Coordinates of C-alpha atoms in Angstrom, one line a residue:
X16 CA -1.4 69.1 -8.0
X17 CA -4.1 66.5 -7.2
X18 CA -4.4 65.7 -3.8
X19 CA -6.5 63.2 -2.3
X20 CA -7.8 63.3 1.3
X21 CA -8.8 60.6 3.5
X22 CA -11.4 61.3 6.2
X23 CA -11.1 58.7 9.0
X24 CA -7.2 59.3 8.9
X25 CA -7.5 63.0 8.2
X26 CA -4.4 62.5 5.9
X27 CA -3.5 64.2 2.1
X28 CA -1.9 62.4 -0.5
X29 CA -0.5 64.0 -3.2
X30 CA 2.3 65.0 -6.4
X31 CA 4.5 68.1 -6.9
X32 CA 6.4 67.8 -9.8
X33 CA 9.2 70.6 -10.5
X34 CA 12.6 71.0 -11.8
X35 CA 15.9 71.0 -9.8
X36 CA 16.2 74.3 -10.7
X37 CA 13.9 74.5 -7.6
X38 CA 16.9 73.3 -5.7
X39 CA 19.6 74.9 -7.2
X40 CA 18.6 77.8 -9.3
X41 CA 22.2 77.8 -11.0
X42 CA 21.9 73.8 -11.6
X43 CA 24.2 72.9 -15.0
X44 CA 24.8 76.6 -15.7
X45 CA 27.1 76.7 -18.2
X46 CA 27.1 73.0 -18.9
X47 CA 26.3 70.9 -21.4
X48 CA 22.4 69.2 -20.9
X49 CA 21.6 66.2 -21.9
X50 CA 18.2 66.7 -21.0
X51 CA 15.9 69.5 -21.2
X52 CA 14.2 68.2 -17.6
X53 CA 14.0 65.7 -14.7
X54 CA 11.0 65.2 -12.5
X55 CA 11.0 64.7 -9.0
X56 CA 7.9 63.1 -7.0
X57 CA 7.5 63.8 -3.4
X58 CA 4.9 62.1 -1.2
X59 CA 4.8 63.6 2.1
X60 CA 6.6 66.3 3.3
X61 CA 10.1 65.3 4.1
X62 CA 10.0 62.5 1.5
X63 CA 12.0 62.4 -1.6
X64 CA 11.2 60.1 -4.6
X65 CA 13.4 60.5 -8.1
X66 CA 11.7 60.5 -11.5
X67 CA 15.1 60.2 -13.5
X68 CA 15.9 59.0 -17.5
X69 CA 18.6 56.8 -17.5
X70 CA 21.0 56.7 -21.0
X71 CA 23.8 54.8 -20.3
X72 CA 23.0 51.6 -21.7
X73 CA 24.9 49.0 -18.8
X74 CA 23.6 51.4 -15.9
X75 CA 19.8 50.8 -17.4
X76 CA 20.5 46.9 -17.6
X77 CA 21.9 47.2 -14.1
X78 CA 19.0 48.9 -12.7
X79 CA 16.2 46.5 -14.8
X80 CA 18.5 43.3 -13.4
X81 CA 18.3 44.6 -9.8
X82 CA 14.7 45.2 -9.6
X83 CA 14.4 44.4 -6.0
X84 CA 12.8 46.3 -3.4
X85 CA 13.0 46.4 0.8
X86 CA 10.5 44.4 2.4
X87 CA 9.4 45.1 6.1
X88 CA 11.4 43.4 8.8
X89 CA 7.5 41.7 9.8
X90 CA 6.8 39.8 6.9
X91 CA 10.2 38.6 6.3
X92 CA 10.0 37.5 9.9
X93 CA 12.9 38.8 11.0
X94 CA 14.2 41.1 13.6
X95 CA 11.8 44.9 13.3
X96 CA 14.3 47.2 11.7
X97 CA 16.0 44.9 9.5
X98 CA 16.8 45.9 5.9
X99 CA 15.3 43.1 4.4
X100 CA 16.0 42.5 0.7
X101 CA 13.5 40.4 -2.3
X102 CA 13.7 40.1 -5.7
X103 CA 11.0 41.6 -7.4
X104 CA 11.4 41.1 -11.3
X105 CA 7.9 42.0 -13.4
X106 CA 9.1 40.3 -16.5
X107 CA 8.9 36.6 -17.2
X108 CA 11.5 35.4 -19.7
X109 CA 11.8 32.1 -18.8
X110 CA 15.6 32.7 -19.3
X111 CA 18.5 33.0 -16.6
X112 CA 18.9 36.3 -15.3
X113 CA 22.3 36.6 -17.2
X114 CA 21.0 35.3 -20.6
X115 CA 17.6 38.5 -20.0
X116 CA 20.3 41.0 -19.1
X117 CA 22.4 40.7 -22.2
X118 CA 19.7 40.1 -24.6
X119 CA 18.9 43.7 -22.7
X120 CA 22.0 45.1 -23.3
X121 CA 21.8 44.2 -27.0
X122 CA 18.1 45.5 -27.5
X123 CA 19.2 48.7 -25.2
X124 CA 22.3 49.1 -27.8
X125 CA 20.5 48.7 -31.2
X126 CA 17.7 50.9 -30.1
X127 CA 19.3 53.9 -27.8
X128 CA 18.3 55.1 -25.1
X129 CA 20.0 58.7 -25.3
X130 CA 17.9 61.9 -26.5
X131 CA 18.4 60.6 -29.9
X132 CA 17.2 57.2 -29.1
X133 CA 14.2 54.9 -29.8
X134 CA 14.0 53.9 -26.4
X135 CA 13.2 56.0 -23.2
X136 CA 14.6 54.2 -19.9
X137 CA 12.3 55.9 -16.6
X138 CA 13.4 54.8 -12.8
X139 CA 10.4 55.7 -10.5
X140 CA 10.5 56.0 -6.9
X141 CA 14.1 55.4 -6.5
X142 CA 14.4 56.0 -2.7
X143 CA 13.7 59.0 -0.2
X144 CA 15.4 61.4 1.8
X145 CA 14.8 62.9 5.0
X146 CA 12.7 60.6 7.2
X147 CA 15.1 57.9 8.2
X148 CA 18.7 57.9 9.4
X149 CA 21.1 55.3 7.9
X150 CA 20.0 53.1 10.6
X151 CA 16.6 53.0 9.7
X152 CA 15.7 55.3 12.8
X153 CA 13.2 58.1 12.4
X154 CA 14.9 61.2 12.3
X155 CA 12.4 63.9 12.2
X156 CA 8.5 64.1 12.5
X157 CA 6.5 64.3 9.3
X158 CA 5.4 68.0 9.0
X159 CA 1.8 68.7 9.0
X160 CA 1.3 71.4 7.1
X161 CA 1.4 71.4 3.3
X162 CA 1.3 73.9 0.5
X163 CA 3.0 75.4 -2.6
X164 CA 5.4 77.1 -1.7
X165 CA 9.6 77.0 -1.0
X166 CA 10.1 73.7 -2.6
X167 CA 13.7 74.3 -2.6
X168 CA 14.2 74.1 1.0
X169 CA 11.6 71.6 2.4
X170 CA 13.4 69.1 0.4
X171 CA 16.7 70.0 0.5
X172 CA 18.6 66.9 2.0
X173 CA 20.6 69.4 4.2
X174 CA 18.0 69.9 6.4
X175 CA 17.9 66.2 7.2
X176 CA 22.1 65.2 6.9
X177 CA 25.4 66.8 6.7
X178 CA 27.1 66.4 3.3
X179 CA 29.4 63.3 5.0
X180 CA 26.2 61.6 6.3
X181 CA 24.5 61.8 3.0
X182 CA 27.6 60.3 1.0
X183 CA 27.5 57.1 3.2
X184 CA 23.8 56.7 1.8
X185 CA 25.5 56.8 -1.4
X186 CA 28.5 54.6 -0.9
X187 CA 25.5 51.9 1.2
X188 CA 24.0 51.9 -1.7
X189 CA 26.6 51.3 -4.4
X190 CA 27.9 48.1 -1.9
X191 CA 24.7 46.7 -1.7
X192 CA 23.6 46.7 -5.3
X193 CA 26.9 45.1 -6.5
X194 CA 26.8 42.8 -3.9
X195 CA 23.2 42.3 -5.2
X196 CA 24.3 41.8 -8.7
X197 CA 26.8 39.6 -8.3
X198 CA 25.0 37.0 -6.2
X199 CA 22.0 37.2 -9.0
X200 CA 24.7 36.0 -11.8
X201 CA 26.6 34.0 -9.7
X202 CA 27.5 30.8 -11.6
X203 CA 25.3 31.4 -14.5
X204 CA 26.4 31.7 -18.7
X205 CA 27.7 34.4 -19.8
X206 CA 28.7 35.7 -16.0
X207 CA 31.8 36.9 -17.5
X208 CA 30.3 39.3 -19.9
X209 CA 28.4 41.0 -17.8
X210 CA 31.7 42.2 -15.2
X211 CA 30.7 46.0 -16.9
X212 CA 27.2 45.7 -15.7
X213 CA 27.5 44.4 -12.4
X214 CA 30.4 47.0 -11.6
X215 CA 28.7 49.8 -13.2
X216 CA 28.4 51.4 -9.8
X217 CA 31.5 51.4 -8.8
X218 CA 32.5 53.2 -11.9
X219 CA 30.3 56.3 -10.8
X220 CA 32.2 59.4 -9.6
X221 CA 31.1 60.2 -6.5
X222 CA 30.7 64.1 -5.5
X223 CA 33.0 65.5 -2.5
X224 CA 31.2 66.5 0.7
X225 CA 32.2 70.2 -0.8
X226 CA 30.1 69.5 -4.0
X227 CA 27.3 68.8 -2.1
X228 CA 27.3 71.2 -0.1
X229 CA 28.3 74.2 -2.7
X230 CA 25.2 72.5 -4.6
X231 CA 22.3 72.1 -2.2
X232 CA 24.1 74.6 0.3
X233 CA 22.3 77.3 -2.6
X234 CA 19.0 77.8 0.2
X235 CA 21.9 77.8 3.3
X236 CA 19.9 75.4 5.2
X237 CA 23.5 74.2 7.0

């Protein structure tokens, strides 16, 4: 690890990058992997920020489609708290957004994006865990101290929510990024074909508050 320190602030910036192995020593035991590893990127210390490879070819289109991110409630002009929502593509086909995504798909398709594949399909910095409550309210004070040590339980999610609390962060987030999807192909050609894409959440099995638990629950934190 790398880290960075800034004097006037007295702040450290840096990376730890581990398995989740580190989380659940008995992760996919017995199970078929897909991939040999996934990388997890954590900026402070109750933080959390996914490296993860995506294969399925709709839920990669999905993802590239919806490249928005949250924008503060101040420059927005809105009321402070507000999840504030604004599309922030970094390609420039000067195509509709339906017309980019299947051309996607087809390119995604042809190429592959499994292990096999010609493609590999990185999300960065897909969200974080364990500073904020679904509210947006802080929920616990950024610990000060920092070192290398018991990965596994200062960023276990359990010591921030309780299985039921972390699965309506999950079900927010499917809602909003159909909802999100559908407005962006709203009206446009070939809406119709893309039904698979923009309901590609939906499709997604989501784990019990059991599963959770029996999976982070491995460090008993709850």
């Amino acid at each position: 690890m790398q880290c960075t320190k800034y004097e006037k602030s007295g702040t450290t910036n840096g990376r730890f990058i581990f398995l989740f192995s580190e989380l659940n020593p008995d992760w996919g035991s017995g199970r078929e992997k897909w991939l040999k590893t996934e990388a997890l990127s954590f900026k402070k210390y109750d933080v959390l920020e996914p490296i993860f490879r995506v294969v399925d070819q709709k839920m990669a289109v999905a993802l590239d489609s919806g490249c928005e991110s949250i924008i503060t409630s101040a420059i927005a002009a809105r009321k402070p708290g507000t999840r504030v929502r604004s599309y922030a593509a970094t390609d420039f086909m000067a195509r509709e957004q339906s017309e980019q995504a299947l051309l996607k798909l087809k390119m995604y398709n042809d190429m592959g994006l499994d292990t096999d594949g010609k493609l590999v399909f990185f999300i960065n910095n897909a969200g974080f865990v364990g500073e904020y409550d679904i509210d947006g309210k802080q929920i616990k004070k950024l610990d000060k101290k920092h070192d290398m040590t018991d990965f596994g339980k200062r960023f276990n999610p359990l010591n921030y929510y309780t299985p039921k609390r972390y699965l309506e962060f999950v079900k927010r987030d499917i809602k909003e990024r159909t909802e999100f999807l559908e407005d962006l192909f709203k009206g446009q050609e070939g809406e119709e074909k893309l039904k698979d894409i923009i309901y590609v959440w939906k499709k997604c099995k989501i784990p019990s508050e059991k599963e959770i638990k029996d999976f982070y629950g491995y460090w008993s934190v709850v």
